[in-house]
């Protein structure tokens, strides 16, 4: 178990380093002169050259990448071109809001989607199974930003039940929750259907295994078998899919944060793209990648706990 | 014989949306202390009967006739809930394949505790003591260690001992073993059969042993019921049926048993042809297409059950009481 987790952790670190290097190269390969954008059209060549030197843009790409990684290791994410503030400050101020949004989105989706999937699996090929199938498939197809816009129009503008923009007053938990409701709803809707479908298939597969019949032949009730003994096995593939799906969810969060003008990693990255603020963009994406790797590691750890066979195989 | 533990009377079972019944007009009884061997090829309806005895047929299956456990008809008088109350307490089973019969992600000890769920009013320590006692009874080494292990860490022989211990924990009045040694190698099979023989001595009720192996019947059973294509062709005590088989199918099965072949031979005898498909049953005797001694009457007319003595019968036109 411990070696399995250590291996998974090392793998996560490798993924993190490789993806950061790729990101760095990609962002700097994009056309457009950051010096010209940062300093404006009327800046002189000398000013631009000074800027490039200051930001290290005149170094070879490999050197830039190496020093970027080296600085990251020391917690130095670079400097915001516009405000001259350390990127780390901006990114870590935004991080908790995005994490809250993603986690609340996934939790409410799992809380609704899992029981729906179980219900459908216990009554396969009946009307209720069909109905749950239709609803899940329809919501899976809805992109988060579209849900965000509809939710905004309906619940914030027309009904005025929830605030339309922002993340709420700092320190006022109730106000923050009030502001969180619509974005979390928008992010999670598609996941309700996705999780319901995954859970249904996985439950049906596990219910067909011979050891389930053993429980039945010992007179254990069907509901107890499904919830206590089949579900913990059936959620294993669902968790690994969710671990990978966190990436999807984070990219959904970017657009949802933009729609609701909610400060977070998404809107930070979005604004940085518009203003060609490379260090901020890199910082936001690096932290997002870190979140993704962390989510995968947590998923692996949970799976190892639920299925000891996997941990032994490595 | 006192009142039978299990009594089947003209039982026919048809699966939902199947073209014909998988089991037809089967009657037999098993009394207290008796062990009945149910013998037949694949597709003879052995496992269907086993499922019926546990009340675990698929939803929508059609059962006619009566299948009585301690006088109560499992399909006439009992609800799903009543049936469930019997399982794991009055009726217990040992599954065919020990490798898949246990939950792969749960430790053996916890599973054995769950199988005692009807006895959960007993204190935890007592339940654990019973588990250890049963694991020792099936001659498992290091029961304490085994309880902390997962199924994938154990061999087939050990897993099947665990399954036998699980069935014994239920203290059943009817123990059903559905080919419990089919998935095991020959050496392990011999050990498991020895443990089975000991285990049924400790039971207060009846045992039904499903197998395709005549030598297993000879070793473990008092009575035998030979099934062919869902029909009971011959039944009686093991001594009677194996010593003086009346039905041509029983005779053919015995001739195919490698343990009974005395002359060295390079070719093992077989029964030519295959069991007829469910939707392609012959009009007369069901065994007629493969029967070496069939006559014209066999093609036209299905034979009735001929009684050959107390609780001994065979279904063949050639049998004369």
Coordinates of C-alpha atoms in Angstrom, one line a residue, chain A:
Chain A
X1 CA 0.0 0.0 0.0
X2 CA 2.7 2.5 1.0
X3 CA 4.9 1.7 -1.9
X4 CA 1.9 1.9 -4.2
X5 CA 1.1 5.4 -2.9
X6 CA 4.8 6.5 -3.1
X7 CA 4.9 5.3 -6.7
X8 CA 1.7 7.2 -7.5
X9 CA 3.1 10.3 -5.8
X10 CA 6.4 10.2 -7.8
X11 CA 4.4 9.7 -11.0
X12 CA 2.3 12.7 -10.1
X13 CA 5.5 14.8 -9.7
X14 CA 6.8 13.7 -13.1
X15 CA 3.5 14.6 -14.7
X16 CA 3.6 18.0 -13.0
X17 CA 7.2 18.8 -14.2
X18 CA 6.6 17.6 -17.8
X19 CA 3.3 19.4 -18.1
X20 CA 4.8 22.7 -16.8
X21 CA 7.6 22.5 -19.3
X22 CA 5.2 21.9 -22.1
X23 CA 3.0 24.8 -20.9
X24 CA 6.0 27.1 -20.8
X25 CA 7.1 26.2 -24.3
X26 CA 3.5 26.5 -25.6
X27 CA 2.9 29.9 -24.1
X28 CA 6.1 31.3 -25.4
X29 CA 5.6 29.9 -28.8
X30 CA 2.4 31.9 -29.2
X31 CA 2.8 34.8 -31.6
X32 CA 2.8 38.3 -30.2
X33 CA 5.5 40.3 -28.4
X34 CA 4.8 40.5 -24.7
X35 CA 7.1 43.6 -24.5
X36 CA 5.0 45.5 -27.1
X37 CA 1.8 44.6 -25.3
X38 CA 3.0 45.3 -21.9
X39 CA 4.5 48.7 -22.8
X40 CA 2.0 49.8 -25.4
X41 CA 2.4 50.8 -29.0
X42 CA 4.3 54.0 -28.3
X43 CA 7.2 52.4 -26.5
X44 CA 10.6 52.8 -28.0
X45 CA 12.9 49.9 -29.0
X46 CA 15.2 50.7 -26.1
X47 CA 12.4 50.5 -23.6
X48 CA 11.3 47.1 -25.1
X49 CA 14.8 45.8 -25.0
X50 CA 15.1 46.8 -21.3
X51 CA 11.8 45.1 -20.6
X52 CA 12.9 41.9 -22.3
X53 CA 16.1 41.9 -20.3
X54 CA 14.3 42.5 -17.1
X55 CA 11.8 39.6 -17.7
X56 CA 14.6 37.3 -19.0
X57 CA 12.9 37.2 -22.4
X58 CA 16.2 37.7 -24.2
X59 CA 17.6 34.4 -22.8
X60 CA 17.4 31.2 -24.9
X61 CA 14.2 29.3 -24.4
X62 CA 15.9 26.4 -22.6
X63 CA 17.5 28.8 -20.1
X64 CA 14.1 30.5 -19.5
X65 CA 12.4 27.2 -18.9
X66 CA 15.1 26.0 -16.5
X67 CA 15.1 29.2 -14.5
X68 CA 11.2 29.1 -14.5
X69 CA 11.3 25.7 -13.0
X70 CA 14.0 26.6 -10.5
X71 CA 12.1 29.7 -9.4
X72 CA 8.9 27.6 -9.0
X73 CA 10.8 25.3 -6.7
X74 CA 11.5 28.2 -4.5
X75 CA 7.9 29.4 -4.5
X76 CA 8.8 32.3 -7.0
X77 CA 6.1 32.4 -9.7
X78 CA 7.4 35.5 -11.3
X79 CA 6.1 39.1 -11.3
X80 CA 2.8 40.4 -12.7
X81 CA 3.8 42.6 -15.7
X82 CA 1.0 45.1 -15.1
X83 CA 0.9 45.5 -11.3
X84 CA 4.5 44.4 -10.5
X85 CA 3.1 42.3 -7.7
X86 CA 4.4 38.7 -7.1
X87 CA 2.3 36.2 -9.1
X88 CA 2.3 33.8 -6.2
X89 CA 0.2 36.3 -4.2
X90 CA -2.4 36.7 -6.9
X91 CA -2.6 32.9 -7.6
X92 CA -2.8 31.8 -4.0
X93 CA -5.4 34.5 -3.3
X94 CA -7.6 33.1 -6.1
X95 CA -6.9 29.4 -5.4
X96 CA -9.2 28.8 -2.4
X97 CA -12.2 30.2 -4.3
X98 CA -11.7 28.0 -7.3
X99 CA -11.1 24.9 -5.1
X100 CA -14.3 25.7 -3.2
X101 CA -16.2 26.0 -6.4
X102 CA -14.9 22.8 -7.9
X103 CA -15.3 20.7 -4.7
X104 CA -18.8 22.0 -4.0
X105 CA -19.7 21.4 -7.6
X106 CA -18.5 17.8 -7.6
X107 CA -19.9 17.0 -4.2
X108 CA -23.4 18.1 -5.0
X109 CA -23.3 16.3 -8.4
X110 CA -22.1 13.1 -6.7
X111 CA -24.7 13.5 -3.9
X112 CA -27.5 13.5 -6.5
X113 CA -25.9 11.4 -9.3
X114 CA -24.9 8.4 -7.2
X115 CA -28.4 7.7 -5.7
X116 CA -29.9 8.1 -9.2
X117 CA -27.4 5.7 -10.7
X118 CA -28.0 3.1 -7.8
X119 CA -31.8 3.5 -8.3
X120 CA -31.5 2.9 -12.0
X121 CA -29.3 -0.1 -11.5
X122 CA -31.7 -1.7 -9.0
X123 CA -34.6 -1.4 -11.5
X124 CA -32.9 -2.0 -14.8
X125 CA -35.0 -1.7 -18.0
X126 CA -38.0 -0.2 -16.2
X127 CA -39.6 3.1 -16.7
X128 CA -37.6 4.7 -13.9
X129 CA -34.3 3.4 -15.4
X130 CA -35.3 4.9 -18.7
X131 CA -36.3 8.2 -17.2
X132 CA -33.0 8.5 -15.3
X133 CA -31.2 7.6 -18.5
X134 CA -32.9 10.3 -20.5
X135 CA -32.3 13.0 -17.9
X136 CA -28.6 12.0 -17.4
X137 CA -27.9 12.0 -21.1
X138 CA -29.6 15.3 -21.7
X139 CA -27.7 17.1 -18.9
X140 CA -24.4 15.5 -19.8
X141 CA -24.6 17.3 -23.2
X142 CA -25.0 20.8 -21.5
X143 CA -21.7 22.7 -21.3
X144 CA -21.1 24.4 -17.9
X145 CA -20.9 27.9 -19.4
X146 CA -24.3 27.5 -21.0
X147 CA -25.8 26.4 -17.7
X148 CA -24.1 29.3 -16.1
X149 CA -25.7 31.8 -18.4
X150 CA -29.1 30.3 -18.1
X151 CA -28.9 30.0 -14.4
X152 CA -27.7 33.6 -14.2
X153 CA -30.6 34.9 -16.3
X154 CA -33.3 32.8 -14.6
X155 CA -32.3 32.7 -10.9
X156 CA -30.3 36.0 -10.6
X157 CA -31.8 38.4 -13.2
X158 CA -35.4 37.3 -13.5
X159 CA -36.2 35.7 -10.1
X160 CA -33.5 37.6 -8.2
X161 CA -33.0 34.7 -5.8
X162 CA -29.2 34.7 -6.0
X163 CA -26.6 37.4 -6.6
X164 CA -25.3 37.6 -10.2
X165 CA -21.7 38.6 -9.7
X166 CA -18.8 38.3 -7.3
X167 CA -17.8 35.8 -4.6
X168 CA -19.4 37.5 -1.6
X169 CA -18.1 39.6 1.3
X170 CA -14.8 38.2 2.8
X171 CA -15.6 36.8 6.3
X172 CA -19.3 36.6 5.7
X173 CA -19.8 32.8 5.2
X174 CA -23.5 33.0 4.5
X175 CA -23.0 35.7 1.8
X176 CA -20.2 33.6 0.3
X177 CA -22.4 30.5 0.2
X178 CA -25.2 32.6 -1.4
X179 CA -22.7 33.7 -4.1
X180 CA -21.4 30.1 -4.5
X181 CA -24.8 28.5 -5.2
X182 CA -25.3 29.4 -8.9
X183 CA -21.8 28.8 -10.1
X184 CA -21.6 25.5 -8.2
X185 CA -24.9 24.5 -9.7
X186 CA -23.8 25.4 -13.2
X187 CA -20.6 23.4 -12.9
X188 CA -22.2 20.3 -11.4
X189 CA -25.3 19.8 -13.6
X190 CA -23.5 17.9 -16.3
X191 CA -21.7 15.8 -13.7
X192 CA -25.0 14.7 -12.1
X193 CA -25.9 12.9 -15.4
X194 CA -22.3 11.7 -16.0
X195 CA -22.0 10.3 -12.5
X196 CA -25.5 8.7 -12.6
X197 CA -24.6 6.9 -15.8
X198 CA -21.2 5.7 -14.6
X199 CA -22.6 4.5 -11.3
X200 CA -25.5 2.6 -13.0
X201 CA -23.2 0.7 -15.4
X202 CA -20.7 -0.1 -12.7
X203 CA -23.4 -1.2 -10.2
X204 CA -25.0 -3.5 -12.8
X205 CA -21.6 -5.0 -13.6
X206 CA -20.8 -5.6 -9.9
X207 CA -24.3 -6.9 -9.2
X208 CA -23.8 -9.6 -11.8
X209 CA -20.6 -11.0 -10.0
X210 CA -21.0 -14.4 -8.4
X211 CA -20.1 -13.2 -4.9
X212 CA -23.3 -11.1 -4.8
X213 CA -25.2 -14.4 -5.2
X214 CA -23.4 -15.7 -2.2
X215 CA -24.8 -12.8 -0.1
X216 CA -28.2 -13.6 -1.5
X217 CA -27.9 -17.3 -0.7
X218 CA -27.2 -16.3 2.9
X219 CA -30.4 -14.3 3.1
X220 CA -28.8 -10.8 3.1
X221 CA -31.5 -8.3 1.8
X222 CA -31.1 -7.0 -1.7
X223 CA -30.9 -3.3 -0.6
X224 CA -28.3 -4.1 2.0
X225 CA -26.2 -6.0 -0.5
X226 CA -26.4 -3.1 -3.0
X227 CA -25.5 -0.3 -0.6
X228 CA -23.1 -2.0 1.8
X229 CA -21.2 -4.5 -0.3
X230 CA -21.8 -3.7 -4.0
X231 CA -21.5 0.1 -4.0
X232 CA -18.0 0.2 -2.5
X233 CA -16.8 -2.0 -5.3
X234 CA -18.9 -0.2 -8.0
X235 CA -17.6 3.3 -7.1
X236 CA -13.9 2.3 -7.8
X237 CA -14.1 2.9 -11.6
X238 CA -16.3 6.0 -11.0
X239 CA -13.6 7.5 -8.7
X240 CA -10.8 7.0 -11.3
X241 CA -12.9 8.5 -14.0
X242 CA -13.7 11.5 -11.7
X243 CA -10.1 11.9 -10.8
X244 CA -9.3 12.4 -14.5
X245 CA -12.5 14.4 -15.0
X246 CA -11.3 17.0 -12.5
X247 CA -9.4 18.5 -15.4
X248 CA -12.6 19.0 -17.3
X249 CA -14.2 20.4 -14.3
X250 CA -11.5 23.0 -13.8
X251 CA -11.7 24.1 -17.4
X252 CA -15.5 24.4 -16.9
X253 CA -14.7 26.5 -13.8
X254 CA -12.7 29.0 -15.9
X255 CA -15.8 29.9 -18.0
X256 CA -18.2 29.8 -15.1
X257 CA -16.0 32.2 -13.1
X258 CA -15.9 34.5 -16.1
X259 CA -19.7 34.4 -16.5
X260 CA -20.3 35.2 -12.8
X261 CA -17.3 37.7 -12.6
X262 CA -16.2 35.6 -9.7
X263 CA -12.5 36.1 -8.7
X264 CA -10.7 32.8 -9.0
X265 CA -8.0 31.0 -11.0
X266 CA -10.3 30.9 -14.0
X267 CA -11.0 34.6 -14.3
X268 CA -7.3 35.3 -13.3
X269 CA -6.1 33.2 -16.3
X270 CA -8.8 34.7 -18.6
X271 CA -7.8 38.3 -17.8
X272 CA -4.1 37.3 -18.1
X273 CA -4.7 35.9 -21.6
X274 CA -6.5 39.1 -22.7
X275 CA -3.7 41.3 -21.5
X276 CA -0.9 38.9 -22.6
X277 CA 0.2 38.8 -18.9
X278 CA 2.4 35.7 -19.3
X279 CA 3.7 35.3 -15.8
X280 CA 0.2 35.4 -14.3
X281 CA -1.2 33.1 -16.9
X282 CA 1.6 30.6 -16.3
X283 CA 1.2 30.9 -12.6
X284 CA -2.6 30.2 -12.8
X285 CA -2.1 27.2 -15.1
X286 CA 0.7 25.8 -13.1
X287 CA -1.5 25.8 -9.9
X288 CA -4.4 24.3 -11.9
X289 CA -2.1 21.5 -13.1
X290 CA -1.0 21.0 -9.5
X291 CA -4.7 20.7 -8.5
X292 CA -5.3 18.2 -11.2
X293 CA -2.3 16.0 -10.2
X294 CA -3.4 16.3 -6.5
X295 CA -6.9 15.2 -7.4
X296 CA -5.6 12.2 -9.3
X297 CA -3.4 11.2 -6.4
X298 CA -6.3 11.5 -3.9
X299 CA -8.4 9.3 -6.3
X300 CA -5.6 6.7 -6.5
X301 CA -5.3 6.7 -2.7
X302 CA -9.1 6.2 -2.3
X303 CA -9.1 3.4 -4.8
X304 CA -6.2 1.7 -3.1
X305 CA -8.2 1.9 0.1
X306 CA -11.4 0.5 -1.5
X307 CA -9.7 -2.3 -3.5
X308 CA -6.6 -3.8 -1.9
X309 CA -5.9 -5.9 -5.0
X310 CA -5.0 -2.8 -7.0
X311 CA -2.6 -1.6 -4.5
X312 CA -0.8 -4.9 -4.5
X313 CA -0.5 -5.0 -8.3
X314 CA 0.9 -1.4 -8.2

